[in-house]
């Protein structure tokens, strides 16, 4: 396979109504002449027509690489499946439901030149007030307990240097803590404001119950992990010469 500069990793669960437009928006955001990328669409056990639509899109566009999971394992593990398949030194993530705008990808990749991970901030978030308030509370609580500096962890639009994602611990819920874990491991973080749009097709997979309580429970485990885990081992590359 030809090498690529950027792997775009997108988990999806029952997002058939958005996939065609999503791929088209990515194509328009990253003109062929300037960008060499692959789009890894991780089908997280969808029960709608997503599988068939992905196969058709992949036939039309060689940059599109679908991965199908045989059952629904959740957004975090779908991300990990995509990270493991990614071929490029830069990994960009976003949601499949068109709430993130692919037109933001170039500014994320540019910002990554000076750091190891770029996290988007949904400056004008298009969700219900309950979701906005619960996210703000969750981010504030987590920052206080873990001591990280991530403003909007729930914004999937992020860019990473791939070497930081090679050994991420695969656990359900990871995506709500990944930038915090990497920052604690020494990764340099930058944040940029990004667009956010209302969901047009399908339904949100999260409510208060499966985000807030789970997130709080996960905080306990992640606090431990943060102290003990290292994203990269401090190997002296000159020492073996
Ligand atoms: N998603 C997934 N597996 C799941 C739940 C969600 O791959 O079990 C995907 C979903 O299809 C979307 C992204 O994760 O692309 C974010 O989900 P959603 O839009 O429901 O979250 P929200 O924006 O409402 O917080
Ligand atoms: Mg969404």
Coordinates of C-alpha atoms and ligand atoms in Angstrom, one line a residue:
X1 CA 0.0 0.0 0.0
X2 CA 1.2 3.5 -0.9
X3 CA 2.3 5.5 2.2
X4 CA -0.1 8.2 3.4
X5 CA 0.6 11.4 5.5
X6 CA -2.7 11.5 7.4
X7 CA -5.0 8.8 8.7
X8 CA -8.5 10.1 9.4
X9 CA -10.2 7.7 11.9
X10 CA -14.0 7.9 12.2
X11 CA -16.0 5.5 14.4
X12 CA -19.7 5.0 13.5
X13 CA -22.7 3.2 14.8
X14 CA -25.8 3.3 12.7
X15 CA -24.9 6.5 10.8
X16 CA -26.1 5.4 7.3
X17 CA -27.8 8.7 6.7
X18 CA -24.6 10.8 7.1
X19 CA -21.9 8.7 5.4
X20 CA -22.1 9.8 1.9
X21 CA -22.1 13.5 2.8
X22 CA -19.3 12.9 5.3
X23 CA -17.0 11.4 2.6
X24 CA -17.8 14.1 0.2
X25 CA -17.1 16.9 2.7
X26 CA -13.7 15.3 3.5
X27 CA -12.9 15.1 -0.2
X28 CA -13.7 18.8 -0.6
X29 CA -11.8 19.8 2.6
X30 CA -8.6 18.0 1.5
X31 CA -7.9 18.6 -2.2
X32 CA -6.1 15.7 -3.9
X33 CA -3.3 17.8 -5.1
X34 CA -2.2 18.9 -1.6
X35 CA -3.3 16.1 0.7
X36 CA -2.3 12.4 0.9
X37 CA -4.6 10.7 3.3
X38 CA -6.7 7.7 4.1
X39 CA -10.1 7.6 5.7
X40 CA -10.6 4.7 8.1
X41 CA -14.3 4.4 8.8
X42 CA -14.8 2.0 11.7
X43 CA -18.2 0.4 11.6
X44 CA -18.9 -0.4 15.2
X45 CA -21.4 -3.2 14.6
X46 CA -24.0 -1.1 12.9
X47 CA -27.4 -2.7 12.3
X48 CA -28.6 -0.2 9.6
X49 CA -27.3 0.0 6.0
X50 CA -23.9 1.5 7.1
X51 CA -22.0 -1.6 6.0
X52 CA -23.3 -1.6 2.5
X53 CA -22.9 2.1 2.1
X54 CA -19.3 2.0 3.2
X55 CA -18.6 -0.8 0.7
X56 CA -20.0 1.3 -2.1
X57 CA -18.1 4.4 -1.0
X58 CA -14.9 2.4 -0.8
X59 CA -15.4 1.2 -4.4
X60 CA -15.8 4.8 -5.6
X61 CA -12.9 6.3 -3.6
X62 CA -9.6 4.4 -3.0
X63 CA -8.8 6.6 0.1
X64 CA -11.7 5.1 2.0
X65 CA -10.9 2.1 4.1
X66 CA -13.9 0.6 6.0
X67 CA -13.2 -1.6 9.0
X68 CA -16.2 -3.7 10.3
X69 CA -16.4 -4.8 13.9
X70 CA -18.6 -7.9 14.4
X71 CA -20.4 -6.3 17.3
X72 CA -20.9 -3.0 18.9
X73 CA -18.0 -2.3 21.3
X74 CA -18.5 1.4 21.8
X75 CA -16.9 4.6 20.5
X76 CA -13.6 4.2 22.4
X77 CA -12.7 0.7 21.2
X78 CA -13.8 1.6 17.7
X79 CA -11.3 4.5 17.9
X80 CA -8.6 2.0 19.0
X81 CA -9.4 -0.4 16.2
X82 CA -8.9 2.6 13.8
X83 CA -5.6 3.7 15.5
X84 CA -4.2 0.1 15.1
X85 CA -5.1 0.1 11.4
X86 CA -3.8 3.6 10.7
X87 CA -0.8 3.8 8.4
X88 CA 0.2 7.5 8.7
X89 CA 2.4 9.4 11.2
X90 CA -0.5 11.8 11.8
X91 CA -4.0 10.6 13.0
X92 CA -7.0 12.9 12.9
X93 CA -10.3 11.8 14.6
X94 CA -13.8 13.0 14.1
X95 CA -17.4 11.8 14.5
X96 CA -19.4 10.3 11.6
X97 CA -22.6 12.2 12.2
X98 CA -21.5 15.5 10.5
X99 CA -21.5 17.4 13.9
X100 CA -17.8 17.9 13.3
X101 CA -16.9 19.9 10.2
X102 CA -14.1 18.2 8.0
X103 CA -13.2 21.7 6.9
X104 CA -11.5 22.1 10.3
X105 CA -9.0 19.3 9.5
X106 CA -6.3 21.5 7.8
X107 CA -6.1 23.9 10.8
X108 CA -5.7 20.9 13.2
X109 CA -2.9 19.4 11.1
X110 CA -1.2 22.8 11.0
X111 CA -1.4 23.2 14.7
X112 CA 0.1 19.8 15.2
X113 CA 3.4 20.9 13.7
X114 CA 4.2 22.5 17.1
X115 CA 2.9 19.9 19.5
X116 CA 1.9 16.2 19.9
X117 CA -1.8 16.5 20.1
X118 CA -4.4 19.0 19.2
X119 CA -7.8 19.0 20.8
X120 CA -10.8 20.9 19.3
X121 CA -13.0 23.1 21.4
X122 CA -16.7 23.3 20.2
X123 CA -16.9 27.1 20.7
X124 CA -20.5 27.3 19.6
X125 CA -21.8 23.9 20.4
X126 CA -25.1 22.8 18.7
X127 CA -26.5 20.4 21.4
X128 CA -29.2 20.7 24.0
X129 CA -28.5 22.9 27.1
X130 CA -28.6 19.8 29.3
X131 CA -25.7 18.2 27.3
X132 CA -23.8 21.5 27.3
X133 CA -24.1 21.9 31.0
X134 CA -23.3 18.3 31.8
X135 CA -20.2 18.4 29.6
X136 CA -19.0 21.6 31.3
X137 CA -19.5 20.0 34.7
X138 CA -17.8 16.8 33.6
X139 CA -14.8 18.6 32.1
X140 CA -14.5 20.8 35.2
X141 CA -14.7 17.9 37.7
X142 CA -12.2 15.8 35.7
X143 CA -9.7 18.7 35.4
X144 CA -9.9 19.2 39.2
X145 CA -9.4 15.5 39.9
X146 CA -6.8 14.6 37.3
X147 CA -5.2 18.0 36.9
X148 CA -5.2 18.0 33.1
X149 CA -5.8 21.1 31.0
X150 CA -8.2 19.8 28.4
X151 CA -11.2 22.1 27.8
X152 CA -13.6 20.0 25.8
X153 CA -12.6 16.3 25.8
X154 CA -15.9 15.3 24.2
X155 CA -15.0 17.0 21.0
X156 CA -13.9 14.2 18.7
X157 CA -12.2 16.5 16.3
X158 CA -8.6 16.0 17.4
X159 CA -5.2 15.4 15.8
X160 CA -2.4 13.2 17.2
X161 CA 1.2 12.3 16.3
X162 CA 0.6 8.6 15.7
X163 CA 3.6 7.5 17.9
X164 CA 1.6 8.6 20.9
X165 CA -1.3 6.3 20.1
X166 CA 0.7 3.1 19.5
X167 CA 0.2 1.6 22.9
X168 CA -2.9 3.2 24.2
X169 CA -4.8 1.0 26.7
X170 CA -7.9 -0.3 25.0
X171 CA -10.8 0.2 27.5
X172 CA -14.4 1.2 27.1
X173 CA -14.6 4.9 28.0
X174 CA -11.0 5.7 26.9
X175 CA -12.0 8.4 24.5
X176 CA -13.2 10.6 27.4
X177 CA -9.7 10.6 28.9
X178 CA -7.2 9.9 26.1
X179 CA -5.8 13.5 25.7
X180 CA -5.5 13.7 29.5
X181 CA -3.6 10.5 29.7
X182 CA -1.3 11.5 26.9
X183 CA -0.7 14.9 28.5
X184 CA 0.2 13.2 31.8
X185 CA 2.7 11.1 29.8
X186 CA 4.4 14.2 28.5
X187 CA 2.6 14.9 25.2
X188 CA 2.5 18.6 24.3
X189 CA -1.2 19.7 24.0
X190 CA -2.7 22.6 22.0
X191 CA -6.3 23.5 21.7
X192 CA -8.1 25.2 18.8
X193 CA -11.7 26.4 18.3
X194 CA -13.6 24.3 15.8
X195 CA -17.1 24.3 14.2
X196 CA -20.0 22.3 15.6
X197 CA -23.2 21.5 13.8
X198 CA -26.6 20.0 14.8
X199 CA -27.1 16.3 14.2
X200 CA -29.2 16.0 11.0
X201 CA -29.6 12.2 10.7
X202 CA -29.9 9.3 13.1
X203 CA -29.8 9.7 16.9
X204 CA -27.2 10.4 19.6
X205 CA -25.9 7.3 21.2
X206 CA -25.5 9.0 24.6
X207 CA -27.8 10.3 27.3
X208 CA -27.1 11.6 30.8
X209 CA -27.2 8.0 32.2
X210 CA -24.5 6.4 30.0
X211 CA -22.2 9.4 30.0
X212 CA -22.2 11.1 33.4
X213 CA -22.3 8.1 35.7
X214 CA -19.9 6.0 33.6
X215 CA -17.6 9.0 33.3
X216 CA -17.4 9.5 37.0
X217 CA -16.8 5.8 37.7
X218 CA -14.0 5.8 35.0
X219 CA -12.3 8.7 36.7
X220 CA -11.3 6.5 39.6
X221 CA -9.5 4.0 37.3
X222 CA -8.0 6.7 35.1
X223 CA -6.6 8.5 38.1
X224 CA -4.6 5.4 38.9
X225 CA -3.6 4.8 35.3
X226 CA -2.4 8.3 34.9
X227 CA 0.1 7.8 37.7
X228 CA 1.3 4.4 36.5
X229 CA 1.0 4.3 32.7
X230 CA 3.5 5.7 30.1
X231 CA 2.6 6.4 26.5
X232 CA 6.2 6.1 25.4
X233 CA 9.2 4.4 27.0
X234 CA 12.2 6.7 27.5
X235 CA 14.5 4.6 25.2
X236 CA 17.9 6.2 24.4
X237 CA 18.1 5.7 20.6
X238 CA 21.8 6.6 20.6
X239 CA 22.7 4.1 23.2
X240 CA 22.5 1.1 20.9
X241 CA 24.8 2.5 18.2
Ligands
LIG1 N1 -20.4 5.8 18.1 C1 -19.8 4.5 17.9 N2 -20.1 3.5 18.7 C2 -21.0 3.6 19.7 C3 -21.6 4.9 20.0 C4 -21.2 6.0 19.1 O1 -19.0 4.3 16.9 O2 -21.3 2.7 20.4 C5 -20.0 6.9 17.2 C6 -21.2 7.6 16.6 O3 -21.7 6.9 15.5 C7 -20.6 8.9 16.2 C8 -19.7 9.2 17.4 O4 -19.4 7.9 17.9 O5 -19.9 8.9 15.0 C9 -20.2 10.1 18.5 O6 -21.5 9.6 18.9 P1 -22.8 10.6 19.1 O7 -22.9 11.5 17.9 O8 -23.9 9.7 19.4 O9 -22.3 11.4 20.4 P2 -22.8 12.9 20.7 O10 -22.3 13.8 19.6 O11 -24.3 12.8 20.8 O12 -22.1 13.1 22.0
LIG2 MG1 -22.8 13.5 17.6

